[in-house]
Every structure is written in structure tokens, then in C-alpha cells.
Amino acid sequence: MSDSLSFPGIEPPSPTLSARLGELADYFAAPTAGRLTDEQRALSLGIARRLVADVAALIDPGIDAAALWEEWLHHGIPGAARLVGPCFARAEEHRWRALSTERAVPTPVADGADEVGGATPDTPMTARERAYLDLRIADRRRFDAYGQPTLAIADLDEEIFRALLHDVAAWRLAAVSTDTGRAASLGDAVRCAVERHADAPDMTAAAISYREAVGAALPEAARTAIAAHDWPALIALAAAAQHRRYTDMALALLTAEMTALPSLLAPLRLDREALAPLEASLAMLTARAVSDADGVTAAETGR
């Protein structure tokens, strides 16, 4: 979107009008390109808002996160290009999982989809069950108290997290710059947050532990996850098998062409029959952004 658009009879355009005209110009340039639905916009924006509030609380509990977000919405979110990827990936994963929940519960499979479902208080959990439980705990951190999807700070790429910290700290500094003590404490808070982030448990680390615990039973675990629509477990196994971050793997899977799924999930050693429920589930996700062979994404609508 261009900020320097100039149109006859509109001199000079206001920032809001300029943005609207720029968006319309982008649409005119590519009218058939996939567009976000209102649901996708709202989910992604809500995830970004909750993330900003969490980061603000790390820096200074006294920050008015609502005022910060309102100002950023008015003037533009700093580093928006960095945030859209993980926010969109989390939003799409949430839509996908919600869709699966709305559908009929799949037939239980042998060994059970819930790795820890068969454990009793008197039976010690196996290493695989403990790893799966850790994965579920890490996944639960990606929801707020109201069940809304969030991006856990631990799951953020370090570069994105560091940049967001500095953006929030800069906003706060403008308000407390005359208080040298509070201004200095902002820098200390940012440094501490960066140091703690490196050791925070995240979905990627939980995925690696689960993959290691599964061992040679990887294909069986992946088939179980697909049959039960346990998408976090499937994404975790695929991410760890390919040495990718969980968020990156989620986005790759959700935007993959159906014909690309076998190669994308090749390390899991799944046959076509095992992949069928996954393909069917993805096919039902409306407005799914799909990457073609050239890396271009378009929205699949009207299903």
C-alpha cells in the first residue's frame, strides 16, 4: 500500500483516505487475488493485540495496554510486516481447529488419540505420555483466560520478540522520559525479557521432545493424530522431523496445495489413506490461503 498516492480533486488526502485509496488501488491492480475475510482479519488483529498487551506487561505493569494499542491502530502498528506472519499462522490454525471441533467427533482409533487419556493415578506415565502432556501444556499457553487464541511470547522468533520489545519500550519512553529512573528501568526490563526468552518453554521445544519420545513409532503417532484431528500433535511431529519452528510448519501445512501434502509430510512416512482425513479437513477450511508451485498465495473460497 502506497502512502504517497495523489489523486485529482483530493488534495492532499488524509491519512485514512490515502490508506483506503491505496488499498483500493492494490485491489484494482490484482482484483482476482485472494483477500482476507472479516473473520481472518479479526482473529489476526486480536492475536496481535493480546500479544502487544503481554509484551507491555513484561516491560512495565503500569503501561496502559489499551491506550498503546489504540494509538498504534490509529498511526499504524510498528513492525507490522514482522508480526503478520506469526499472527496469521496462529489465526489460521485456530480457525482450522475450531472447524474440526464443530464437525462430528472422529471414530476412536487404536491406542487412543489422547496419549495420556489412559493413564491412571497409580500408573506412572511413560516418556511418550509425559512428552505429549508437555506439548498440550505448551499449546494451552496459546489461549487466554477466555479461550481466545494468543501467541505465547515463548513461541515468538527472537528477532521479532526483540523488535516488539523495543517498539513498546519506545512508546512508553515517550511518556516517562522526564523520569530518568523509570526511563532507565525500561532498558533493564527489555534486557531481562530478552534473557528469559531464550530459556522459555515453547511449542517448538515441546515438539522436539515429543518427537524424540515417539522414536520409531513416528508414522503410527502421526496417523493417530490425523485420525483424531489432533492437529497440534501432527504439526509438532512434522516440525520436529523437519527441524522447523512450530509456527513455520503450521503455516506451511495450512497453505499447502493438496498435491504437495505427501512431499511436505514425507518425513512422517504416511500413506495416502492416512492423509485422507487431513486433506478432507483442510478442504473444508474456507478462504484458505494456498501457495502454488511458484510460491504465490491465493484464497480458496466458495467451498
PDB file of C-alpha atoms in Angstrom:
ATOM      1  CA  MET A   1       0.000   0.000   0.000  1.00  0.00           C
ATOM      2  CA  SER A   2       1.440   3.339  -1.009  1.00  0.00           C
ATOM      3  CA  ASP A   3       1.456   6.348   1.337  1.00  0.00           C
ATOM      4  CA  SER A   4       2.212   8.811  -1.472  1.00  0.00           C
ATOM      5  CA  LEU A   5      -0.858   8.397  -3.624  1.00  0.00           C
ATOM      6  CA  SER A   6      -2.138  11.602  -5.194  1.00  0.00           C
ATOM      7  CA  PHE A   7      -5.493  11.918  -6.895  1.00  0.00           C
ATOM      8  CA  PRO A   8      -7.010  14.832  -8.855  1.00  0.00           C
ATOM      9  CA  GLY A   9      -9.569  16.719  -6.794  1.00  0.00           C
ATOM     10  CA  ILE A  10      -8.346  15.256  -3.499  1.00  0.00           C
ATOM     11  CA  GLU A  11      -5.519  17.490  -2.294  1.00  0.00           C
ATOM     12  CA  PRO A  12      -3.995  16.415  -0.037  1.00  0.00           C
ATOM     13  CA  PRO A  13      -5.676  13.141   1.011  1.00  0.00           C
ATOM     14  CA  SER A  14      -5.984  12.478   4.721  1.00  0.00           C
ATOM     15  CA  PRO A  15      -4.004   9.507   6.078  1.00  0.00           C
ATOM     16  CA  THR A  16      -7.198   7.479   6.360  1.00  0.00           C
ATOM     17  CA  LEU A  17      -8.370   8.345   2.872  1.00  0.00           C
ATOM     18  CA  SER A  18      -4.908   7.710   1.474  1.00  0.00           C
ATOM     19  CA  ALA A  19      -4.871   4.275   3.067  1.00  0.00           C
ATOM     20  CA  ARG A  20      -8.313   3.432   1.691  1.00  0.00           C
ATOM     21  CA  LEU A  21      -7.412   4.622  -1.791  1.00  0.00           C
ATOM     22  CA  GLY A  22      -4.141   2.719  -1.648  1.00  0.00           C
ATOM     23  CA  GLU A  23      -5.981  -0.439  -0.647  1.00  0.00           C
ATOM     24  CA  LEU A  24      -8.422   0.068  -3.497  1.00  0.00           C
ATOM     25  CA  ALA A  25      -5.536   0.668  -5.913  1.00  0.00           C
ATOM     26  CA  ASP A  26      -3.985  -2.624  -4.812  1.00  0.00           C
ATOM     27  CA  TYR A  27      -7.300  -4.327  -5.472  1.00  0.00           C
ATOM     28  CA  PHE A  28      -7.605  -2.754  -8.912  1.00  0.00           C
ATOM     29  CA  ALA A  29      -4.091  -3.973  -9.707  1.00  0.00           C
ATOM     30  CA  ALA A  30      -4.957  -7.568  -8.760  1.00  0.00           C
ATOM     31  CA  PRO A  31      -8.738  -7.987  -8.470  1.00  0.00           C
ATOM     32  CA  THR A  32      -8.580 -11.782  -8.505  1.00  0.00           C
ATOM     33  CA  ALA A  33      -6.016 -12.067  -5.730  1.00  0.00           C
ATOM     34  CA  GLY A  34      -7.137 -13.802  -2.541  1.00  0.00           C
ATOM     35  CA  ARG A  35      -8.440 -11.435   0.137  1.00  0.00           C
ATOM     36  CA  LEU A  36      -8.750 -11.908   3.861  1.00  0.00           C
ATOM     37  CA  THR A  37     -12.227 -12.478   5.232  1.00  0.00           C
ATOM     38  CA  ASP A  38     -13.550 -10.409   8.133  1.00  0.00           C
ATOM     39  CA  GLU A  39     -13.012 -13.425  10.399  1.00  0.00           C
ATOM     40  CA  GLN A  40      -9.372 -13.753   9.369  1.00  0.00           C
ATOM     41  CA  ARG A  41      -8.762 -10.041   9.902  1.00  0.00           C
ATOM     42  CA  ALA A  42     -10.445 -10.035  13.311  1.00  0.00           C
ATOM     43  CA  LEU A  43      -8.615 -13.134  14.541  1.00  0.00           C
ATOM     44  CA  SER A  44      -5.202 -11.920  13.405  1.00  0.00           C
ATOM     45  CA  LEU A  45      -5.764  -8.447  14.825  1.00  0.00           C
ATOM     46  CA  GLY A  46      -6.990  -9.842  18.127  1.00  0.00           C
ATOM     47  CA  ILE A  47      -3.944 -12.090  18.402  1.00  0.00           C
ATOM     48  CA  ALA A  48      -1.659  -9.115  17.728  1.00  0.00           C
ATOM     49  CA  ARG A  49      -3.482  -7.007  20.341  1.00  0.00           C
ATOM     50  CA  ARG A  50      -3.157  -9.671  23.029  1.00  0.00           C
ATOM     51  CA  LEU A  51       0.497 -10.198  22.161  1.00  0.00           C
ATOM     52  CA  VAL A  52       1.247  -6.476  22.463  1.00  0.00           C
ATOM     53  CA  ALA A  53      -0.505  -6.382  25.838  1.00  0.00           C
ATOM     54  CA  ASP A  54       1.558  -9.354  27.083  1.00  0.00           C
ATOM     55  CA  VAL A  55       4.808  -7.768  25.951  1.00  0.00           C
ATOM     56  CA  ALA A  56       3.833  -4.443  27.535  1.00  0.00           C
ATOM     57  CA  ALA A  57       3.166  -6.191  30.852  1.00  0.00           C
ATOM     58  CA  LEU A  58       6.657  -7.714  30.723  1.00  0.00           C
ATOM     59  CA  ILE A  59       8.249  -4.310  30.361  1.00  0.00           C
ATOM     60  CA  ASP A  60       6.151  -2.316  32.809  1.00  0.00           C
ATOM     61  CA  PRO A  61       2.923  -3.449  34.514  1.00  0.00           C
ATOM     62  CA  GLY A  62       1.945   0.230  34.638  1.00  0.00           C
ATOM     63  CA  ILE A  63       1.652   0.504  30.851  1.00  0.00           C
ATOM     64  CA  ASP A  64      -1.883   1.188  29.665  1.00  0.00           C
ATOM     65  CA  ALA A  65      -2.018  -1.531  27.019  1.00  0.00           C
ATOM     66  CA  ALA A  66      -5.407  -0.347  25.760  1.00  0.00           C
ATOM     67  CA  ALA A  67      -4.074   3.170  25.139  1.00  0.00           C
ATOM     68  CA  LEU A  68      -0.964   1.762  23.486  1.00  0.00           C
ATOM     69  CA  TRP A  69      -2.999  -0.409  21.128  1.00  0.00           C
ATOM     70  CA  GLU A  70      -5.426   2.387  20.302  1.00  0.00           C
ATOM     71  CA  GLU A  71      -2.584   4.708  19.352  1.00  0.00           C
ATOM     72  CA  TRP A  72      -0.889   2.051  17.243  1.00  0.00           C
ATOM     73  CA  LEU A  73      -4.137   1.300  15.455  1.00  0.00           C
ATOM     74  CA  HIS A  74      -4.550   4.986  14.665  1.00  0.00           C
ATOM     75  CA  HIS A  75      -0.995   5.622  13.490  1.00  0.00           C
ATOM     76  CA  GLY A  76      -0.019   2.155  12.297  1.00  0.00           C
ATOM     77  CA  ILE A  77       1.454  -0.824  14.121  1.00  0.00           C
ATOM     78  CA  PRO A  78       5.264  -0.643  14.208  1.00  0.00           C
ATOM     79  CA  GLY A  79       6.916  -3.620  12.559  1.00  0.00           C
ATOM     80  CA  ALA A  80       3.613  -4.788  11.122  1.00  0.00           C
ATOM     81  CA  ALA A  81       5.424  -6.705   8.383  1.00  0.00           C
ATOM     82  CA  ARG A  82       7.204  -8.759  11.043  1.00  0.00           C
ATOM     83  CA  LEU A  83       4.072  -9.551  13.026  1.00  0.00           C
ATOM     84  CA  VAL A  84       1.689 -10.554  10.257  1.00  0.00           C
ATOM     85  CA  GLY A  85       3.303 -13.957   9.623  1.00  0.00           C
ATOM     86  CA  PRO A  86       3.057 -15.456  13.111  1.00  0.00           C
ATOM     87  CA  CYS A  87      -0.290 -13.756  13.828  1.00  0.00           C
ATOM     88  CA  PHE A  88      -1.822 -15.070  10.593  1.00  0.00           C
ATOM     89  CA  ALA A  89      -0.400 -18.559  11.178  1.00  0.00           C
ATOM     90  CA  ARG A  90      -1.888 -18.661  14.676  1.00  0.00           C
ATOM     91  CA  ALA A  91      -5.239 -17.346  13.430  1.00  0.00           C
ATOM     92  CA  GLU A  92      -5.460 -19.907  10.632  1.00  0.00           C
ATOM     93  CA  GLU A  93      -4.509 -22.742  12.946  1.00  0.00           C
ATOM     94  CA  HIS A  94      -7.246 -21.619  15.342  1.00  0.00           C
ATOM     95  CA  ARG A  95      -9.823 -21.498  12.534  1.00  0.00           C
ATOM     96  CA  TRP A  96      -8.804 -24.970  11.430  1.00  0.00           C
ATOM     97  CA  ARG A  97      -9.013 -26.447  14.904  1.00  0.00           C
ATOM     98  CA  ALA A  98     -12.367 -24.757  15.590  1.00  0.00           C
ATOM     99  CA  LEU A  99     -13.718 -26.210  12.357  1.00  0.00           C
ATOM    100  CA  SER A 100     -12.620 -29.693  13.395  1.00  0.00           C
ATOM    101  CA  THR A 101     -14.299 -29.260  16.775  1.00  0.00           C
ATOM    102  CA  GLU A 102     -17.569 -28.309  15.092  1.00  0.00           C
ATOM    103  CA  ARG A 103     -17.550 -31.456  12.975  1.00  0.00           C
ATOM    104  CA  ALA A 104     -18.516 -34.903  14.148  1.00  0.00           C
ATOM    105  CA  VAL A 105     -16.085 -36.497  16.575  1.00  0.00           C
ATOM    106  CA  PRO A 106     -13.942 -38.972  14.627  1.00  0.00           C
ATOM    107  CA  THR A 107     -14.071 -42.649  15.426  1.00  0.00           C
ATOM    108  CA  PRO A 108     -11.611 -43.505  18.212  1.00  0.00           C
ATOM    109  CA  VAL A 109      -8.516 -45.228  16.937  1.00  0.00           C
ATOM    110  CA  ALA A 110      -6.464 -47.982  18.439  1.00  0.00           C
ATOM    111  CA  ASP A 111      -4.034 -46.777  21.112  1.00  0.00           C
ATOM    112  CA  GLY A 112      -6.205 -43.674  21.612  1.00  0.00           C
ATOM    113  CA  ALA A 113      -5.695 -40.202  20.251  1.00  0.00           C
ATOM    114  CA  ASP A 114      -5.104 -38.820  23.718  1.00  0.00           C
ATOM    115  CA  GLU A 115      -1.657 -40.025  24.671  1.00  0.00           C
ATOM    116  CA  VAL A 116      -2.325 -39.513  28.387  1.00  0.00           C
ATOM    117  CA  GLY A 117      -6.009 -40.453  28.366  1.00  0.00           C
ATOM    118  CA  GLY A 118      -5.413 -43.991  29.547  1.00  0.00           C
ATOM    119  CA  ALA A 119      -3.091 -43.142  32.422  1.00  0.00           C
ATOM    120  CA  THR A 120      -4.347 -43.696  35.968  1.00  0.00           C
ATOM    121  CA  PRO A 121      -3.065 -42.171  39.216  1.00  0.00           C
ATOM    122  CA  ASP A 122      -1.411 -45.485  40.097  1.00  0.00           C
ATOM    123  CA  THR A 123       0.261 -45.927  36.714  1.00  0.00           C
ATOM    124  CA  PRO A 124       3.401 -43.884  36.037  1.00  0.00           C
ATOM    125  CA  MET A 125       3.331 -42.105  32.704  1.00  0.00           C
ATOM    126  CA  THR A 126       5.680 -43.260  30.017  1.00  0.00           C
ATOM    127  CA  ALA A 127       8.221 -40.881  28.496  1.00  0.00           C
ATOM    128  CA  ARG A 128       5.965 -40.545  25.459  1.00  0.00           C
ATOM    129  CA  GLU A 129       2.938 -39.691  27.591  1.00  0.00           C
ATOM    130  CA  ARG A 130       4.902 -37.097  29.555  1.00  0.00           C
ATOM    131  CA  ALA A 131       6.191 -35.502  26.355  1.00  0.00           C
ATOM    132  CA  TYR A 132       2.676 -35.373  24.930  1.00  0.00           C
ATOM    133  CA  LEU A 133       1.375 -33.799  28.129  1.00  0.00           C
ATOM    134  CA  ASP A 134       4.117 -31.163  27.936  1.00  0.00           C
ATOM    135  CA  LEU A 135       3.039 -30.454  24.359  1.00  0.00           C
ATOM    136  CA  ARG A 136      -0.552 -29.967  25.451  1.00  0.00           C
ATOM    137  CA  ILE A 137       0.534 -27.648  28.266  1.00  0.00           C
ATOM    138  CA  ALA A 138       2.590 -25.575  25.826  1.00  0.00           C
ATOM    139  CA  ASP A 139      -0.406 -25.451  23.495  1.00  0.00           C
ATOM    140  CA  ARG A 140      -2.699 -24.315  26.319  1.00  0.00           C
ATOM    141  CA  ARG A 141      -0.423 -21.310  26.886  1.00  0.00           C
ATOM    142  CA  ARG A 142      -1.525 -20.123  23.446  1.00  0.00           C
ATOM    143  CA  PHE A 143      -5.010 -19.257  24.727  1.00  0.00           C
ATOM    144  CA  ASP A 144      -6.084 -16.517  27.104  1.00  0.00           C
ATOM    145  CA  ALA A 145      -8.390 -16.945  30.098  1.00  0.00           C
ATOM    146  CA  TYR A 146     -11.422 -16.620  27.811  1.00  0.00           C
ATOM    147  CA  GLY A 147     -10.253 -19.293  25.388  1.00  0.00           C
ATOM    148  CA  GLN A 148      -9.244 -16.791  22.718  1.00  0.00           C
ATOM    149  CA  PRO A 149      -6.143 -17.643  20.650  1.00  0.00           C
ATOM    150  CA  THR A 150      -2.907 -15.908  21.579  1.00  0.00           C
ATOM    151  CA  LEU A 151       0.719 -16.017  20.552  1.00  0.00           C
ATOM    152  CA  ALA A 152       2.715 -17.187  23.538  1.00  0.00           C
ATOM    153  CA  ILE A 153       5.740 -14.950  23.961  1.00  0.00           C
ATOM    154  CA  ALA A 154       7.949 -18.026  24.176  1.00  0.00           C
ATOM    155  CA  ASP A 155       6.830 -19.059  20.677  1.00  0.00           C
ATOM    156  CA  LEU A 156       7.953 -15.792  19.089  1.00  0.00           C
ATOM    157  CA  ASP A 157      11.067 -15.729  16.965  1.00  0.00           C
ATOM    158  CA  GLU A 158      13.801 -13.955  18.960  1.00  0.00           C
ATOM    159  CA  GLU A 159      14.242 -11.211  16.361  1.00  0.00           C
ATOM    160  CA  ILE A 160      10.506 -10.465  16.266  1.00  0.00           C
ATOM    161  CA  PHE A 161      10.293 -10.506  20.062  1.00  0.00           C
ATOM    162  CA  ARG A 162      13.270  -8.180  20.479  1.00  0.00           C
ATOM    163  CA  ALA A 163      11.894  -5.726  17.922  1.00  0.00           C
ATOM    164  CA  LEU A 164       8.456  -5.710  19.559  1.00  0.00           C
ATOM    165  CA  LEU A 165      10.035  -5.127  22.967  1.00  0.00           C
ATOM    166  CA  HIS A 166      11.882  -2.093  21.648  1.00  0.00           C
ATOM    167  CA  ASP A 167       8.755  -0.728  19.944  1.00  0.00           C
ATOM    168  CA  VAL A 168       6.724  -0.970  23.143  1.00  0.00           C
ATOM    169  CA  ALA A 169       9.574   0.442  25.224  1.00  0.00           C
ATOM    170  CA  ALA A 170       9.938   3.385  22.834  1.00  0.00           C
ATOM    171  CA  TRP A 171       6.226   4.153  23.190  1.00  0.00           C
ATOM    172  CA  ARG A 172       6.495   4.022  26.971  1.00  0.00           C
ATOM    173  CA  LEU A 173       9.665   6.102  26.995  1.00  0.00           C
ATOM    174  CA  ALA A 174       7.829   8.973  25.341  1.00  0.00           C
ATOM    175  CA  ALA A 175       5.542   9.136  28.379  1.00  0.00           C
ATOM    176  CA  VAL A 176       8.158   8.789  31.138  1.00  0.00           C
ATOM    177  CA  SER A 177      11.177  10.427  29.520  1.00  0.00           C
ATOM    178  CA  THR A 178      11.293  13.146  32.196  1.00  0.00           C
ATOM    179  CA  ASP A 179      11.583  10.495  34.912  1.00  0.00           C
ATOM    180  CA  THR A 180      15.165   9.312  34.476  1.00  0.00           C
ATOM    181  CA  GLY A 181      14.739   6.464  36.930  1.00  0.00           C
ATOM    182  CA  ARG A 182      11.722   4.975  35.178  1.00  0.00           C
ATOM    183  CA  ALA A 183      13.308   5.560  31.781  1.00  0.00           C
ATOM    184  CA  ALA A 184      16.406   3.630  32.834  1.00  0.00           C
ATOM    185  CA  SER A 185      14.293   0.797  34.222  1.00  0.00           C
ATOM    186  CA  LEU A 186      12.767   0.293  30.780  1.00  0.00           C
ATOM    187  CA  GLY A 187      16.144  -0.676  29.365  1.00  0.00           C
ATOM    188  CA  ASP A 188      16.722  -3.103  32.238  1.00  0.00           C
ATOM    189  CA  ALA A 189      13.286  -4.650  31.699  1.00  0.00           C
ATOM    190  CA  VAL A 190      13.971  -5.161  27.995  1.00  0.00           C
ATOM    191  CA  ARG A 191      17.318  -6.827  28.704  1.00  0.00           C
ATOM    192  CA  CYS A 192      15.797  -9.156  31.306  1.00  0.00           C
ATOM    193  CA  ALA A 193      12.952 -10.093  28.994  1.00  0.00           C
ATOM    194  CA  VAL A 194      15.365 -10.977  26.183  1.00  0.00           C
ATOM    195  CA  GLU A 195      17.485 -13.115  28.519  1.00  0.00           C
ATOM    196  CA  ARG A 196      14.470 -15.019  29.868  1.00  0.00           C
ATOM    197  CA  HIS A 197      13.036 -15.559  26.399  1.00  0.00           C
ATOM    198  CA  ALA A 198      15.905 -17.813  25.334  1.00  0.00           C
ATOM    199  CA  ASP A 199      15.090 -20.383  28.036  1.00  0.00           C
ATOM    200  CA  ALA A 200      11.282 -20.151  27.996  1.00  0.00           C
ATOM    201  CA  PRO A 201       9.458 -23.397  27.116  1.00  0.00           C
ATOM    202  CA  ASP A 202       7.730 -23.143  23.743  1.00  0.00           C
ATOM    203  CA  MET A 203       5.862 -25.266  21.221  1.00  0.00           C
ATOM    204  CA  THR A 204       8.999 -25.917  19.199  1.00  0.00           C
ATOM    205  CA  ALA A 205      10.890 -27.316  22.182  1.00  0.00           C
ATOM    206  CA  ALA A 206       7.866 -29.374  23.237  1.00  0.00           C
ATOM    207  CA  ALA A 207       7.570 -30.684  19.677  1.00  0.00           C
ATOM    208  CA  ILE A 208      11.189 -31.812  19.664  1.00  0.00           C
ATOM    209  CA  SER A 209      10.767 -33.620  22.988  1.00  0.00           C
ATOM    210  CA  TYR A 210       7.611 -35.331  21.772  1.00  0.00           C
ATOM    211  CA  ARG A 211       9.268 -36.416  18.532  1.00  0.00           C
ATOM    212  CA  GLU A 212      12.194 -37.870  20.460  1.00  0.00           C
ATOM    213  CA  ALA A 213       9.873 -39.720  22.841  1.00  0.00           C
ATOM    214  CA  VAL A 214       7.861 -41.166  19.947  1.00  0.00           C
ATOM    215  CA  GLY A 215      11.002 -42.558  18.357  1.00  0.00           C
ATOM    216  CA  ALA A 216      10.481 -45.252  15.757  1.00  0.00           C
ATOM    217  CA  ALA A 217       6.699 -45.047  16.235  1.00  0.00           C
ATOM    218  CA  LEU A 218       6.625 -41.737  14.334  1.00  0.00           C
ATOM    219  CA  PRO A 219       4.330 -42.935  11.488  1.00  0.00           C
ATOM    220  CA  GLU A 220       1.921 -44.517  13.969  1.00  0.00           C
ATOM    221  CA  ALA A 221       1.836 -41.364  16.120  1.00  0.00           C
ATOM    222  CA  ALA A 222       1.218 -39.191  13.065  1.00  0.00           C
ATOM    223  CA  ARG A 223      -1.589 -41.457  11.832  1.00  0.00           C
ATOM    224  CA  THR A 224      -3.182 -41.367  15.276  1.00  0.00           C
ATOM    225  CA  ALA A 225      -3.011 -37.574  15.344  1.00  0.00           C
ATOM    226  CA  ILE A 226      -4.635 -37.261  11.907  1.00  0.00           C
ATOM    227  CA  ALA A 227      -7.389 -39.763  12.670  1.00  0.00           C
ATOM    228  CA  ALA A 228      -8.237 -37.878  15.880  1.00  0.00           C
ATOM    229  CA  HIS A 229      -7.863 -34.424  14.278  1.00  0.00           C
ATOM    230  CA  ASP A 230      -5.178 -33.707  16.861  1.00  0.00           C
ATOM    231  CA  TRP A 231      -3.606 -31.052  14.671  1.00  0.00           C
ATOM    232  CA  PRO A 232      -1.141 -29.630  17.261  1.00  0.00           C
ATOM    233  CA  ALA A 233       0.382 -33.090  17.650  1.00  0.00           C
ATOM    234  CA  LEU A 234       0.617 -33.553  13.888  1.00  0.00           C
ATOM    235  CA  ILE A 235       2.185 -30.129  13.345  1.00  0.00           C
ATOM    236  CA  ALA A 236       4.593 -30.767  16.221  1.00  0.00           C
ATOM    237  CA  LEU A 237       5.756 -34.103  14.799  1.00  0.00           C
ATOM    238  CA  ALA A 238       6.168 -32.650  11.306  1.00  0.00           C
ATOM    239  CA  ALA A 239       8.024 -29.587  12.605  1.00  0.00           C
ATOM    240  CA  ALA A 240      10.444 -31.602  14.700  1.00  0.00           C
ATOM    241  CA  ALA A 241      11.026 -34.142  11.926  1.00  0.00           C
ATOM    242  CA  GLN A 242      11.999 -31.313   9.568  1.00  0.00           C
ATOM    243  CA  HIS A 243      13.868 -29.195  12.136  1.00  0.00           C
ATOM    244  CA  ARG A 244      11.465 -26.292  11.679  1.00  0.00           C
ATOM    245  CA  ARG A 245       9.780 -23.968  14.138  1.00  0.00           C
ATOM    246  CA  TYR A 246       6.244 -24.991  15.059  1.00  0.00           C
ATOM    247  CA  THR A 247       4.761 -21.737  13.706  1.00  0.00           C
ATOM    248  CA  ASP A 248       6.597 -22.100  10.394  1.00  0.00           C
ATOM    249  CA  MET A 249       5.392 -25.676   9.996  1.00  0.00           C
ATOM    250  CA  ALA A 250       1.807 -24.706  10.825  1.00  0.00           C
ATOM    251  CA  LEU A 251       1.800 -22.013   8.153  1.00  0.00           C
ATOM    252  CA  ALA A 252       3.399 -24.334   5.588  1.00  0.00           C
ATOM    253  CA  LEU A 253       0.833 -27.052   6.232  1.00  0.00           C
ATOM    254  CA  LEU A 254      -2.153 -24.718   6.219  1.00  0.00           C
ATOM    255  CA  THR A 255      -1.134 -23.086   2.934  1.00  0.00           C
ATOM    256  CA  ALA A 256      -0.015 -26.220   1.108  1.00  0.00           C
ATOM    257  CA  GLU A 257      -1.692 -27.432  -2.051  1.00  0.00           C
ATOM    258  CA  MET A 258      -3.302 -30.836  -1.568  1.00  0.00           C
ATOM    259  CA  THR A 259      -0.907 -32.333  -4.088  1.00  0.00           C
ATOM    260  CA  ALA A 260       2.027 -31.035  -2.027  1.00  0.00           C
ATOM    261  CA  LEU A 261       0.969 -32.679   1.254  1.00  0.00           C
ATOM    262  CA  PRO A 262       2.694 -36.051   0.639  1.00  0.00           C
ATOM    263  CA  SER A 263       6.059 -34.400  -0.008  1.00  0.00           C
ATOM    264  CA  LEU A 264       5.589 -31.831   2.765  1.00  0.00           C
ATOM    265  CA  LEU A 265       4.908 -34.585   5.297  1.00  0.00           C
ATOM    266  CA  ALA A 266       7.287 -37.129   3.772  1.00  0.00           C
ATOM    267  CA  PRO A 267       9.397 -37.476   6.971  1.00  0.00           C
ATOM    268  CA  LEU A 268       6.313 -38.840   8.741  1.00  0.00           C
ATOM    269  CA  ARG A 269       6.133 -41.743   6.243  1.00  0.00           C
ATOM    270  CA  LEU A 270       2.364 -41.618   5.786  1.00  0.00           C
ATOM    271  CA  ASP A 271       0.442 -43.344   3.009  1.00  0.00           C
ATOM    272  CA  ARG A 272      -2.400 -41.801   1.014  1.00  0.00           C
ATOM    273  CA  GLU A 273      -5.045 -43.464   3.141  1.00  0.00           C
ATOM    274  CA  ALA A 274      -3.625 -41.926   6.311  1.00  0.00           C
ATOM    275  CA  LEU A 275      -3.518 -38.488   4.676  1.00  0.00           C
ATOM    276  CA  ALA A 276      -7.141 -38.610   3.507  1.00  0.00           C
ATOM    277  CA  PRO A 277      -8.717 -37.204   6.724  1.00  0.00           C
ATOM    278  CA  LEU A 278      -6.148 -34.385   6.732  1.00  0.00           C
ATOM    279  CA  GLU A 279      -6.924 -33.487   3.130  1.00  0.00           C
ATOM    280  CA  ALA A 280     -10.664 -33.567   3.816  1.00  0.00           C
ATOM    281  CA  SER A 281     -10.292 -31.306   6.850  1.00  0.00           C
ATOM    282  CA  LEU A 282      -8.174 -28.742   5.027  1.00  0.00           C
ATOM    283  CA  ALA A 283     -10.584 -28.777   2.087  1.00  0.00           C
ATOM    284  CA  MET A 284     -13.404 -27.644   4.378  1.00  0.00           C
ATOM    285  CA  LEU A 285     -11.467 -24.598   5.658  1.00  0.00           C
ATOM    286  CA  THR A 286     -12.994 -21.686   3.744  1.00  0.00           C
ATOM    287  CA  ALA A 287     -10.825 -18.845   2.437  1.00  0.00           C
ATOM    288  CA  ARG A 288      -7.676 -20.895   2.998  1.00  0.00           C
ATOM    289  CA  ALA A 289      -4.596 -19.178   1.601  1.00  0.00           C
ATOM    290  CA  VAL A 290      -2.866 -21.651  -0.688  1.00  0.00           C
ATOM    291  CA  SER A 291       0.669 -21.447  -2.037  1.00  0.00           C
ATOM    292  CA  ASP A 292       1.067 -22.692  -5.570  1.00  0.00           C
ATOM    293  CA  ALA A 293       4.228 -24.102  -7.067  1.00  0.00           C
ATOM    294  CA  ASP A 294       5.580 -20.606  -7.659  1.00  0.00           C
ATOM    295  CA  GLY A 295       5.040 -19.564  -4.059  1.00  0.00           C
ATOM    296  CA  VAL A 296       2.091 -17.318  -4.876  1.00  0.00           C
ATOM    297  CA  THR A 297      -0.787 -17.465  -2.422  1.00  0.00           C
ATOM    298  CA  ALA A 298      -4.453 -17.197  -3.215  1.00  0.00           C
ATOM    299  CA  ALA A 299      -7.582 -17.675  -1.154  1.00  0.00           C
ATOM    300  CA  GLU A 300      -9.736 -20.709  -1.770  1.00  0.00           C
ATOM    301  CA  THR A 301     -13.334 -19.624  -1.324  1.00  0.00           C
ATOM    302  CA  GLY A 302     -16.814 -20.814  -2.044  1.00  0.00           C
ATOM    303  CA  ARG A 303     -16.449 -24.304  -0.672  1.00  0.00           C
TER     304      ARG A 303
END
